[in-house]
């Protein structure tokens, strides 16, 4: 029976491999253990050995070609068997993969990761299923995979079950080696932030999901805390200036889109910042009444969104943009709310938010957040915003200044609500100190478009609305 | 606890039930004066007399027919057929009469009769005296079919059979009669339709009948040394069948092997496999396996006979294959 050889995946971040050399030519016989080809990853070159005896029948790529991991690259079989069907299968797979890969790549929020083959200097080639599309898996394993939310498509698990099929044990082993290694801190954080561990790629030892991975999925700016400078340079590859590299990842895809857009914003739009301290006592009280009165649990963000929308209606100059050589004021408020997605920061947009009530906003935005976290946002759901709010309050942040999401004119950064001493003046003019739940909000504006006075009025109006939340409901 | 021969456990069950209920009586070839071809009724003629321990002529159709008549008229007969192969001689009485009367009389009449009969190969009794008829009997509605394993099980299940108001076919394995077992001092009737998990395990479920329970237990002990954890279920009764016990176990282990001595074709393995499939499909790690006797007549020569019937070795090989 002919076997298809696929491009092996040799590390977490390996998405494609470059074939640097074929050791065998079509028609040559080979023995188990002999090197068949050599591939170059972003780190090193590796010889891949044959896992069976046979004849090298067909190659699908040439030396120098790069292909995505798990795609077929060659067929090994016996000298005289008919492999026409297999060849057409492979061709179909290669064409199909190419057809969908190019447009989908940039936008697909989450690419399904193929598994990791053991990393060693000489790795065995992963042998794919000979019948394209047929996955040999026991009914029990199929059920367990479904229960664990494991997508079987494109999965390369070596079956050790009945007749070489994938068994429950194989699925569980795959999950524990690839997904479920997680540090206790990371696990707790992910639970608190409602982040699915399946969506994270661990950067710790053996692919363990670490605190920084969870943080990285929440705040895109959190870089990888690589080995600090001054470490012994003898234990691995180093940066040009001699620091030891723990892990390298390509700057591409969503990561690059975020980076390009934000550097464009920060380097072209002169940012100006205005901070106000907001007393949330009344708002928290009203929120608990509203949450008790109807089924949808509203969050503080929903009220801030509503206050921002009302303020934008009052100051339409803030709902504007500098586009080319024109200052554009928008008719509707499309409010972007920044959220941490598995691949990085993403800003789902609540469209035509002008008329929405707090509860409406809550319903719409939580549906969008859910999609964002599962990587299922459509492009239309994260584009077209006219103003953005970014809330890091749930992480206890005291104060921060967000970068404007271009070409918008401003962004409102929401920090944590904390009990603080508060100076109260009673009607007799007597001052006393009490404890109030206080929250910092910081407005970043593009000074090319917005002047300080308007920005100050805007942020003060947001504060006023939040401190008089009844106005948000009428 | 005490040690007892399987045949004596059978005899005790009959004795205790005859003493308990004077409507219970026995009829069969050589059961009285000889004490039974396999010595399962020794001493009962002396104790209960000729009227309740009836030696009969060699006519299975006649014996079972008389049993049906006795049952219809208020007695609770135990009919002994010397070999279960002779169920076929009495087939009309068993299948067309005993099994149907409750149904055809609209429940006005019942046949509280037990047919006790030895099954199985291993004694060079050749093709006409070595068969296992349990699958065939289970095919017909109206009959309960019992396949006890140990002496304790045989005694408890026979008591239940005698007290049951339906015709019960009670298969005793002829290779067990002279084997010694430990038995409780007092054995209560064992309810029908309640399988017995005789060994707990996590990797594979073996459902076994009759002597195959003991063989499966031996195999399980050996497989444990290879790291394979086998759950063994003594099915006890084929009709009624304890589906729930099988399903629960297979959901746990993911594998099912049915070991039954009758011919494989249209046998107990096929029946159980198909019956539970709806419930266990998404729990299976391997196709359901069967060990049975191939579809050839049982040979007289021991050199040929033993290799074709189920054995501990065959169970071990099959389990390992299913665990691959």
PDB file of N, CA and C in Angstrom, chain A residues 138-144 147 160-164 166-169, chain B residues 250-255 281-287 321-324:
ATOM      1  N   UNK A 138     -11.653   5.387  16.065  1.00  0.00           N
ATOM      2  CA  UNK A 138     -12.725   4.575  16.636  1.00  0.00           C
ATOM      3  C   UNK A 138     -13.915   5.471  16.984  1.00  0.00           C
ATOM      4  N   UNK A 139     -15.105   4.896  17.012  1.00  0.00           N
ATOM      5  CA  UNK A 139     -16.278   5.706  17.381  1.00  0.00           C
ATOM      6  C   UNK A 139     -16.089   6.381  18.735  1.00  0.00           C
ATOM      7  N   UNK A 140     -15.454   5.662  19.648  1.00  0.00           N
ATOM      8  CA  UNK A 140     -15.258   6.226  20.992  1.00  0.00           C
ATOM      9  C   UNK A 140     -14.330   7.446  20.928  1.00  0.00           C
ATOM     10  N   UNK A 141     -13.251   7.323  20.196  1.00  0.00           N
ATOM     11  CA  UNK A 141     -12.305   8.432  20.087  1.00  0.00           C
ATOM     12  C   UNK A 141     -12.966   9.628  19.411  1.00  0.00           C
ATOM     13  N   UNK A 142     -13.793   9.355  18.419  1.00  0.00           N
ATOM     14  CA  UNK A 142     -14.487  10.431  17.708  1.00  0.00           C
ATOM     15  C   UNK A 142     -15.389  11.200  18.690  1.00  0.00           C
ATOM     16  N   UNK A 143     -16.085  10.430  19.545  1.00  0.00           N
ATOM     17  CA  UNK A 143     -16.978  11.071  20.509  1.00  0.00           C
ATOM     18  C   UNK A 143     -16.172  11.912  21.508  1.00  0.00           C
ATOM     19  N   UNK A 144     -15.072  11.325  21.996  1.00  0.00           N
ATOM     20  CA  UNK A 144     -14.268  12.039  22.992  1.00  0.00           C
ATOM     21  C   UNK A 144     -13.704  13.327  22.380  1.00  0.00           C
ATOM     22  N   UNK A 147     -16.382  15.836  22.349  1.00  0.00           N
ATOM     23  CA  UNK A 147     -16.657  16.359  23.693  1.00  0.00           C
ATOM     24  C   UNK A 147     -15.575  17.340  24.146  1.00  0.00           C
ATOM     25  N   UNK A 160      -2.757   4.459  17.611  1.00  0.00           N
ATOM     26  CA  UNK A 160      -2.178   3.257  18.225  1.00  0.00           C
ATOM     27  C   UNK A 160      -3.289   2.314  18.630  1.00  0.00           C
ATOM     28  N   UNK A 161      -4.520   2.610  18.209  1.00  0.00           N
ATOM     29  CA  UNK A 161      -5.665   1.796  18.619  1.00  0.00           C
ATOM     30  C   UNK A 161      -5.894   0.629  17.692  1.00  0.00           C
ATOM     31  N   UNK A 162      -7.122   0.117  17.690  1.00  0.00           N
ATOM     32  CA  UNK A 162      -7.456  -1.073  16.942  1.00  0.00           C
ATOM     33  C   UNK A 162      -7.108  -0.901  15.462  1.00  0.00           C
ATOM     34  N   UNK A 163      -6.330  -1.836  14.942  1.00  0.00           N
ATOM     35  CA  UNK A 163      -5.974  -1.841  13.527  1.00  0.00           C
ATOM     36  C   UNK A 163      -5.334  -0.503  13.110  1.00  0.00           C
ATOM     37  N   UNK A 164      -4.607   0.103  14.030  1.00  0.00           N
ATOM     38  CA  UNK A 164      -3.908   1.340  13.688  1.00  0.00           C
ATOM     39  C   UNK A 164      -4.773   2.588  13.684  1.00  0.00           C
ATOM     40  N   UNK A 166      -7.144   5.692  15.381  1.00  0.00           N
ATOM     41  CA  UNK A 166      -6.952   6.614  16.499  1.00  0.00           C
ATOM     42  C   UNK A 166      -7.910   6.221  17.618  1.00  0.00           C
ATOM     43  N   UNK A 167      -7.392   5.999  18.805  1.00  0.00           N
ATOM     44  CA  UNK A 167      -8.218   5.580  19.936  1.00  0.00           C
ATOM     45  C   UNK A 167      -8.399   6.746  20.905  1.00  0.00           C
ATOM     46  N   UNK A 168      -9.247   6.527  21.898  1.00  0.00           N
ATOM     47  CA  UNK A 168      -9.458   7.548  22.926  1.00  0.00           C
ATOM     48  C   UNK A 168      -8.127   7.957  23.561  1.00  0.00           C
ATOM     49  N   UNK A 169      -7.293   6.958  23.818  1.00  0.00           N
ATOM     50  CA  UNK A 169      -5.993   7.206  24.442  1.00  0.00           C
ATOM     51  C   UNK A 169      -5.166   8.176  23.593  1.00  0.00           C
TER      52      UNK A 169
ATOM     53  N   UNK B 250     -19.513  -1.738  28.811  1.00  0.00           N
ATOM     54  CA  UNK B 250     -18.835  -1.422  27.543  1.00  0.00           C
ATOM     55  C   UNK B 250     -18.588   0.075  27.431  1.00  0.00           C
ATOM     56  N   UNK B 251     -19.525   0.872  27.956  1.00  0.00           N
ATOM     57  CA  UNK B 251     -19.298   2.321  27.931  1.00  0.00           C
ATOM     58  C   UNK B 251     -18.027   2.662  28.707  1.00  0.00           C
ATOM     59  N   UNK B 252     -17.800   1.883  29.750  1.00  0.00           N
ATOM     60  CA  UNK B 252     -16.599   2.110  30.552  1.00  0.00           C
ATOM     61  C   UNK B 252     -15.338   1.635  29.819  1.00  0.00           C
ATOM     62  N   UNK B 253     -15.392   0.407  29.286  1.00  0.00           N
ATOM     63  CA  UNK B 253     -14.156  -0.192  28.762  1.00  0.00           C
ATOM     64  C   UNK B 253     -13.910   0.107  27.290  1.00  0.00           C
ATOM     65  N   UNK B 254     -14.974   0.300  26.512  1.00  0.00           N
ATOM     66  CA  UNK B 254     -14.799   0.589  25.085  1.00  0.00           C
ATOM     67  C   UNK B 254     -14.627  -0.629  24.212  1.00  0.00           C
ATOM     68  N   UNK B 255     -14.635  -1.811  24.809  1.00  0.00           N
ATOM     69  CA  UNK B 255     -14.465  -3.026  24.006  1.00  0.00           C
ATOM     70  C   UNK B 255     -15.371  -4.136  24.557  1.00  0.00           C
ATOM     71  N   UNK B 281     -22.291   2.332  20.407  1.00  0.00           N
ATOM     72  CA  UNK B 281     -21.499   2.615  19.202  1.00  0.00           C
ATOM     73  C   UNK B 281     -20.436   3.671  19.436  1.00  0.00           C
ATOM     74  N   UNK B 282     -20.832   4.786  20.027  1.00  0.00           N
ATOM     75  CA  UNK B 282     -19.870   5.880  20.192  1.00  0.00           C
ATOM     76  C   UNK B 282     -18.926   5.666  21.366  1.00  0.00           C
ATOM     77  N   UNK B 283     -18.989   4.494  21.970  1.00  0.00           N
ATOM     78  CA  UNK B 283     -18.068   4.194  23.065  1.00  0.00           C
ATOM     79  C   UNK B 283     -17.056   3.133  22.656  1.00  0.00           C
ATOM     80  N   UNK B 284     -17.194   2.616  21.448  1.00  0.00           N
ATOM     81  CA  UNK B 284     -16.355   1.478  21.057  1.00  0.00           C
ATOM     82  C   UNK B 284     -14.987   1.923  20.563  1.00  0.00           C
ATOM     83  N   UNK B 285     -13.963   1.195  21.028  1.00  0.00           N
ATOM     84  CA  UNK B 285     -12.604   1.412  20.547  1.00  0.00           C
ATOM     85  C   UNK B 285     -12.234   0.340  19.524  1.00  0.00           C
ATOM     86  N   UNK B 286     -13.016  -0.701  19.439  1.00  0.00           N
ATOM     87  CA  UNK B 286     -12.716  -1.799  18.525  1.00  0.00           C
ATOM     88  C   UNK B 286     -14.036  -2.463  18.161  1.00  0.00           C
ATOM     89  N   UNK B 287     -14.068  -3.158  17.023  1.00  0.00           N
ATOM     90  CA  UNK B 287     -15.297  -3.896  16.691  1.00  0.00           C
ATOM     91  C   UNK B 287     -15.601  -4.927  17.780  1.00  0.00           C
ATOM     92  N   UNK B 321      -5.673  -9.090  20.475  1.00  0.00           N
ATOM     93  CA  UNK B 321      -5.914  -8.551  19.133  1.00  0.00           C
ATOM     94  C   UNK B 321      -6.829  -7.321  19.220  1.00  0.00           C
ATOM     95  N   UNK B 322      -7.856  -7.446  20.080  1.00  0.00           N
ATOM     96  CA  UNK B 322      -8.783  -6.313  20.207  1.00  0.00           C
ATOM     97  C   UNK B 322      -8.132  -5.115  20.892  1.00  0.00           C
ATOM     98  N   UNK B 323      -7.080  -5.375  21.648  1.00  0.00           N
ATOM     99  CA  UNK B 323      -6.409  -4.277  22.356  1.00  0.00           C
ATOM    100  C   UNK B 323      -5.332  -3.617  21.495  1.00  0.00           C
ATOM    101  N   UNK B 324      -5.067  -4.187  20.315  1.00  0.00           N
ATOM    102  CA  UNK B 324      -3.985  -3.635  19.481  1.00  0.00           C
ATOM    103  C   UNK B 324      -4.287  -2.215  19.088  1.00  0.00           C
TER     104      UNK B 324
END
